[in-house]
mmCIF file of C-alpha atoms in Angstrom:
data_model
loop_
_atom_site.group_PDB
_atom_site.id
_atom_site.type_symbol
_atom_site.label_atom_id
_atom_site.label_comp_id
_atom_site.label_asym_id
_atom_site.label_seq_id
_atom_site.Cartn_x
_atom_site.Cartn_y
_atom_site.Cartn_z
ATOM 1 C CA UNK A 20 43.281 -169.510 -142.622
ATOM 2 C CA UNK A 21 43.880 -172.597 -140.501
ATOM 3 C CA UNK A 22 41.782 -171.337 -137.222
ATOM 4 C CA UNK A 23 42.594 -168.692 -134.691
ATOM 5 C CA UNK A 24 43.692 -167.476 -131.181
ATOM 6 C CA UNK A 25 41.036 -165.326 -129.358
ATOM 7 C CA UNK A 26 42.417 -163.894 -126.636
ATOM 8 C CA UNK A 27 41.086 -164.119 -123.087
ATOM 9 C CA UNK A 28 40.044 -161.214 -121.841
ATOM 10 C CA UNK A 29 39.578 -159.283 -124.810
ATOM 11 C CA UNK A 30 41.859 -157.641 -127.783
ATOM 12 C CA UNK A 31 42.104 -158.715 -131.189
ATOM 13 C CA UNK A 32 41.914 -162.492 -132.513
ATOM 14 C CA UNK A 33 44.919 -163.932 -133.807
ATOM 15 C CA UNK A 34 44.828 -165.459 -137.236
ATOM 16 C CA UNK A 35 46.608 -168.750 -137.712
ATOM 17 C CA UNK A 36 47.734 -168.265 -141.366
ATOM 18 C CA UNK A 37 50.301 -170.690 -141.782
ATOM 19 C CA UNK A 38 50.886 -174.442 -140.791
ATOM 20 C CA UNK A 39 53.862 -173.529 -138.374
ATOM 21 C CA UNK A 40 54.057 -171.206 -136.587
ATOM 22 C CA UNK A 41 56.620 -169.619 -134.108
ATOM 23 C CA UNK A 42 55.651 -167.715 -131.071
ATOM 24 C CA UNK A 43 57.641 -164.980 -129.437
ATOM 25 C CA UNK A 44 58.904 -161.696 -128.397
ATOM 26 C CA UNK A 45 61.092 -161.630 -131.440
ATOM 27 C CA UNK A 46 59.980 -159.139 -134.538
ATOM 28 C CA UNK A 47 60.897 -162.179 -136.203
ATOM 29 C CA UNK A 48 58.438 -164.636 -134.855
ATOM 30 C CA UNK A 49 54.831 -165.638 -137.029
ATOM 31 C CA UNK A 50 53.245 -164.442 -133.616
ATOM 32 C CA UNK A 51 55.179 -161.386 -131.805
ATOM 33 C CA UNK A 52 53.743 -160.980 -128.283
ATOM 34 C CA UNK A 53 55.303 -157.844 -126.951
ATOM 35 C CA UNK A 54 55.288 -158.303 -123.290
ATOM 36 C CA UNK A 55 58.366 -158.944 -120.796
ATOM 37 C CA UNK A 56 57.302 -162.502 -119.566
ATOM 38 C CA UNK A 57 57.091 -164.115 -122.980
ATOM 39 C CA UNK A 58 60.554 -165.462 -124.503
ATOM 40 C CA UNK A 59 62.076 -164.424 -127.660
ATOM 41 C CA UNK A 60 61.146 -167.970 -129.060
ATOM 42 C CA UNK A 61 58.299 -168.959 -126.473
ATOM 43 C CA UNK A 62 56.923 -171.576 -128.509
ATOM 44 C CA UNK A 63 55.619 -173.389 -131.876
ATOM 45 C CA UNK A 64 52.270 -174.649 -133.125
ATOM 46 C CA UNK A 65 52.498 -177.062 -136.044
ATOM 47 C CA UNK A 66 49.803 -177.779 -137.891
ATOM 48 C CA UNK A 67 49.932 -181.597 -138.841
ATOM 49 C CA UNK A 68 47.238 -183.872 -139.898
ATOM 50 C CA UNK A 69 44.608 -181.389 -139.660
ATOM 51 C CA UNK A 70 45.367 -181.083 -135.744
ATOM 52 C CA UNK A 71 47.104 -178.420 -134.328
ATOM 53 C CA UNK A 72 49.932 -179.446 -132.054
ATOM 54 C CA UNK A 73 52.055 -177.026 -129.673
ATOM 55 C CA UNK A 74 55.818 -177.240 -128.646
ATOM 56 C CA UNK A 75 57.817 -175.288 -126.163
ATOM 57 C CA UNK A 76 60.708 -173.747 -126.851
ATOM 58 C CA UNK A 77 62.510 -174.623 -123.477
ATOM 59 C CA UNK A 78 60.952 -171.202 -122.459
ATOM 60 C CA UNK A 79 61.618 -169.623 -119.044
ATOM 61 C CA UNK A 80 57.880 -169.179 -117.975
ATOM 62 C CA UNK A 81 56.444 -172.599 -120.002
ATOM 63 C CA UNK A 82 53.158 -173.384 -121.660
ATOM 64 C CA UNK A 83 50.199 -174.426 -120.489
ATOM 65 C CA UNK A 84 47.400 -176.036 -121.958
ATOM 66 C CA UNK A 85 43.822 -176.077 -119.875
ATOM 67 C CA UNK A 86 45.953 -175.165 -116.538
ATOM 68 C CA UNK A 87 48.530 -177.913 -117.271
ATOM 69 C CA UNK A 88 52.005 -176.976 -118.205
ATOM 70 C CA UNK A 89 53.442 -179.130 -121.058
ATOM 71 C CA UNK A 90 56.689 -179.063 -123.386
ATOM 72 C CA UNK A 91 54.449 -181.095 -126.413
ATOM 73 C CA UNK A 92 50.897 -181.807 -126.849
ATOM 74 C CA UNK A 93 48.123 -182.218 -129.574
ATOM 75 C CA UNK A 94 45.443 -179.442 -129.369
ATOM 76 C CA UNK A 95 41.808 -179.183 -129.574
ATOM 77 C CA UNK A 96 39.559 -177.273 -130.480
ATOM 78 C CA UNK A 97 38.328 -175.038 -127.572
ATOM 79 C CA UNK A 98 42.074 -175.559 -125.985
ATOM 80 C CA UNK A 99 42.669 -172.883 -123.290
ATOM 81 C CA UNK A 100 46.313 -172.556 -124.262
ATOM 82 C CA UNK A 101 48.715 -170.092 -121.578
ATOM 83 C CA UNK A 102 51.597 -168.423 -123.176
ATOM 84 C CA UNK A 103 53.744 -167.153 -119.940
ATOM 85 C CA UNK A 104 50.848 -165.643 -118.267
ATOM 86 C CA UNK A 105 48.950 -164.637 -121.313
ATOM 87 C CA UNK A 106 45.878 -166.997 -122.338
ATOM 88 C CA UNK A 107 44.077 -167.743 -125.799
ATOM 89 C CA UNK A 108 41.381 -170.060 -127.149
ATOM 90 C CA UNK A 109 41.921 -172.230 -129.827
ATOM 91 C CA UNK A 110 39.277 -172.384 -132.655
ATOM 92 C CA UNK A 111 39.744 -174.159 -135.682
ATOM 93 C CA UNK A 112 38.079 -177.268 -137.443
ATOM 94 C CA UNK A 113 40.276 -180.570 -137.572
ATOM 95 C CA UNK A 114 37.896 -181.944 -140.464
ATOM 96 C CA UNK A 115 38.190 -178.529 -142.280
ATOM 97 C CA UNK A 116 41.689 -179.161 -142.201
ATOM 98 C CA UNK A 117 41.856 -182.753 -143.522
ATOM 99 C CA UNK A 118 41.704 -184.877 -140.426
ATOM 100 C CA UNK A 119 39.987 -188.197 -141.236
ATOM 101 C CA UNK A 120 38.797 -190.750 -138.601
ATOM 102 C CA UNK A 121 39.441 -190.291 -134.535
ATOM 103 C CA UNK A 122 41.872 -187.845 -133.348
ATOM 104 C CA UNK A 123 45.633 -189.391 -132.803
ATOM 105 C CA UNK A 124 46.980 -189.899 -129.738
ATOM 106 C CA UNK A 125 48.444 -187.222 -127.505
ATOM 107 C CA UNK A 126 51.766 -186.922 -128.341
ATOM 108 C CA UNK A 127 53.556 -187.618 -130.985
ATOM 109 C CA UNK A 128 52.861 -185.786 -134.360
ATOM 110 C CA UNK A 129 52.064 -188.498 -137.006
ATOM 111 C CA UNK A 130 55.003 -187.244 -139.036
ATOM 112 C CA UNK A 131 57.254 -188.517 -136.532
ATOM 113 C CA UNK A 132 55.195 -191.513 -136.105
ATOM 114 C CA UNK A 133 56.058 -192.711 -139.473
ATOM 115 C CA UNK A 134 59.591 -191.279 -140.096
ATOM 116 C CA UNK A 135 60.736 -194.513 -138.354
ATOM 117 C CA UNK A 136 60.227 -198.808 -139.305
ATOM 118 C CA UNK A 137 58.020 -200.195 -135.828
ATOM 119 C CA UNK A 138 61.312 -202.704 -135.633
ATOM 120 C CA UNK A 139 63.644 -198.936 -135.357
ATOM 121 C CA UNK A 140 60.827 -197.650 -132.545
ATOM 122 C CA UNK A 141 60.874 -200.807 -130.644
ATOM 123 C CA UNK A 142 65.049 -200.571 -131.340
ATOM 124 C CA UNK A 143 65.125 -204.358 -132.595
ATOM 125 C CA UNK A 144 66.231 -203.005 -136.806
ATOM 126 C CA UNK A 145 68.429 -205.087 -138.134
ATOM 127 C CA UNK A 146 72.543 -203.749 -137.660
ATOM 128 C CA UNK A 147 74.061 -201.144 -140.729
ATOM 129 C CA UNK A 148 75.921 -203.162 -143.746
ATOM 130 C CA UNK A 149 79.466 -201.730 -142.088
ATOM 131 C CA UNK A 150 78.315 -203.059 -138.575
ATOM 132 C CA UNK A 151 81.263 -205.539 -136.806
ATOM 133 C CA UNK A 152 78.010 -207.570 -135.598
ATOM 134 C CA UNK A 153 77.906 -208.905 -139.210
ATOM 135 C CA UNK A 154 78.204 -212.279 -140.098
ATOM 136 C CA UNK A 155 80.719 -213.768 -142.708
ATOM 137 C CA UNK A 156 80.502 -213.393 -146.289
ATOM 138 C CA UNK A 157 80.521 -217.007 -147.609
ATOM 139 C CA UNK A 158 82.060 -215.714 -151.102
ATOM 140 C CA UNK A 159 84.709 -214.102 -149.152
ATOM 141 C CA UNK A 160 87.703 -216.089 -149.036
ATOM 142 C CA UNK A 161 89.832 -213.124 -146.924
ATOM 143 C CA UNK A 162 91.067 -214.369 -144.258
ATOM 144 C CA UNK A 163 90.195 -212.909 -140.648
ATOM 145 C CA UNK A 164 86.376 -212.601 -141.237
ATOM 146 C CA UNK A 165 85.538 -215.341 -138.162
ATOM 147 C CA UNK A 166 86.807 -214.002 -135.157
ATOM 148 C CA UNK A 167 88.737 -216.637 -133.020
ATOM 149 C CA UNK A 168 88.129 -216.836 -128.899
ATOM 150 C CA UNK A 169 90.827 -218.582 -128.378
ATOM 151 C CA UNK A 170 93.553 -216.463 -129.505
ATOM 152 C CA UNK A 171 95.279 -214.388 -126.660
ATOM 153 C CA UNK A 172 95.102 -210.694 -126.701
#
């Protein structure tokens, strides 16, 4: 078990079983809320880096976390979090769950953090092999390859 949901105002805690997890109306949802103000896909908690992070599901009565409405943010534990009008605290242990060093900044999930170069973030990467930005090939002895200013159109 990766932590839990206990709901305020009483009822049954909610066991957080798997590392992602969908939220919803929907018998097929993880987490099936059966009231008339959640969406059929409300939202998602992901489990990543032994923090629990939640994501909205461009639902029609939002998210909140501690009184704040939000479409992504990390989660801690102790995290009032509101689904529709519907509220739950968030226990679980981030260094139970392999979460080493200070907790990552709000935001982005690490995952996505390091899915791209720094150079592709900051969007200075270098241009594809194909790209028309590409020099000449020196061994190439096609002609055409340097383009020429002065030629009408």
């Amino acid at each position: 078990m990766f932590g839990e949901l206990i709901p305020l105002g009483g009822g049954d805690t909610i066991p957080l079983r798997k590392k992602t997890l969908l939220i919803g109306r929907r018998e097929s949802c993880d987490i099936v809320l059966r009231f008339p103000n959640v969406s059929a896909h409300h939202c998602q908690l992901q489990l990543d880096a032994g923090y629990w992070y939640i994501k909205d599901q461009k639902s029609r009565n939002g998210v909140k976390v501690n009184g704040s409405r939000v479409t992504d943010k990390r989660l801690d534990p102790g995290d009032v979090i509101s689904v529709a009008t519907h509220r739950y605290t968030l226990q679980y242990s981030p260094m139970d769950l392999g979460a080493v060093g200070p907790p990552p900044s709000p935001g982005i999930p690490t995952a996505e953090v390091f899915s791209k170069s720094l150079l592709e973030r900051a969007g200075l990467s270098k241009p594809e092999k194909g790209d028309k930005n590409e020099r000449y090939d020196v061994l190439n002895n096609e002609a055409g390859q340097i383009k020429d200013f002065n030629k009408p159109v």
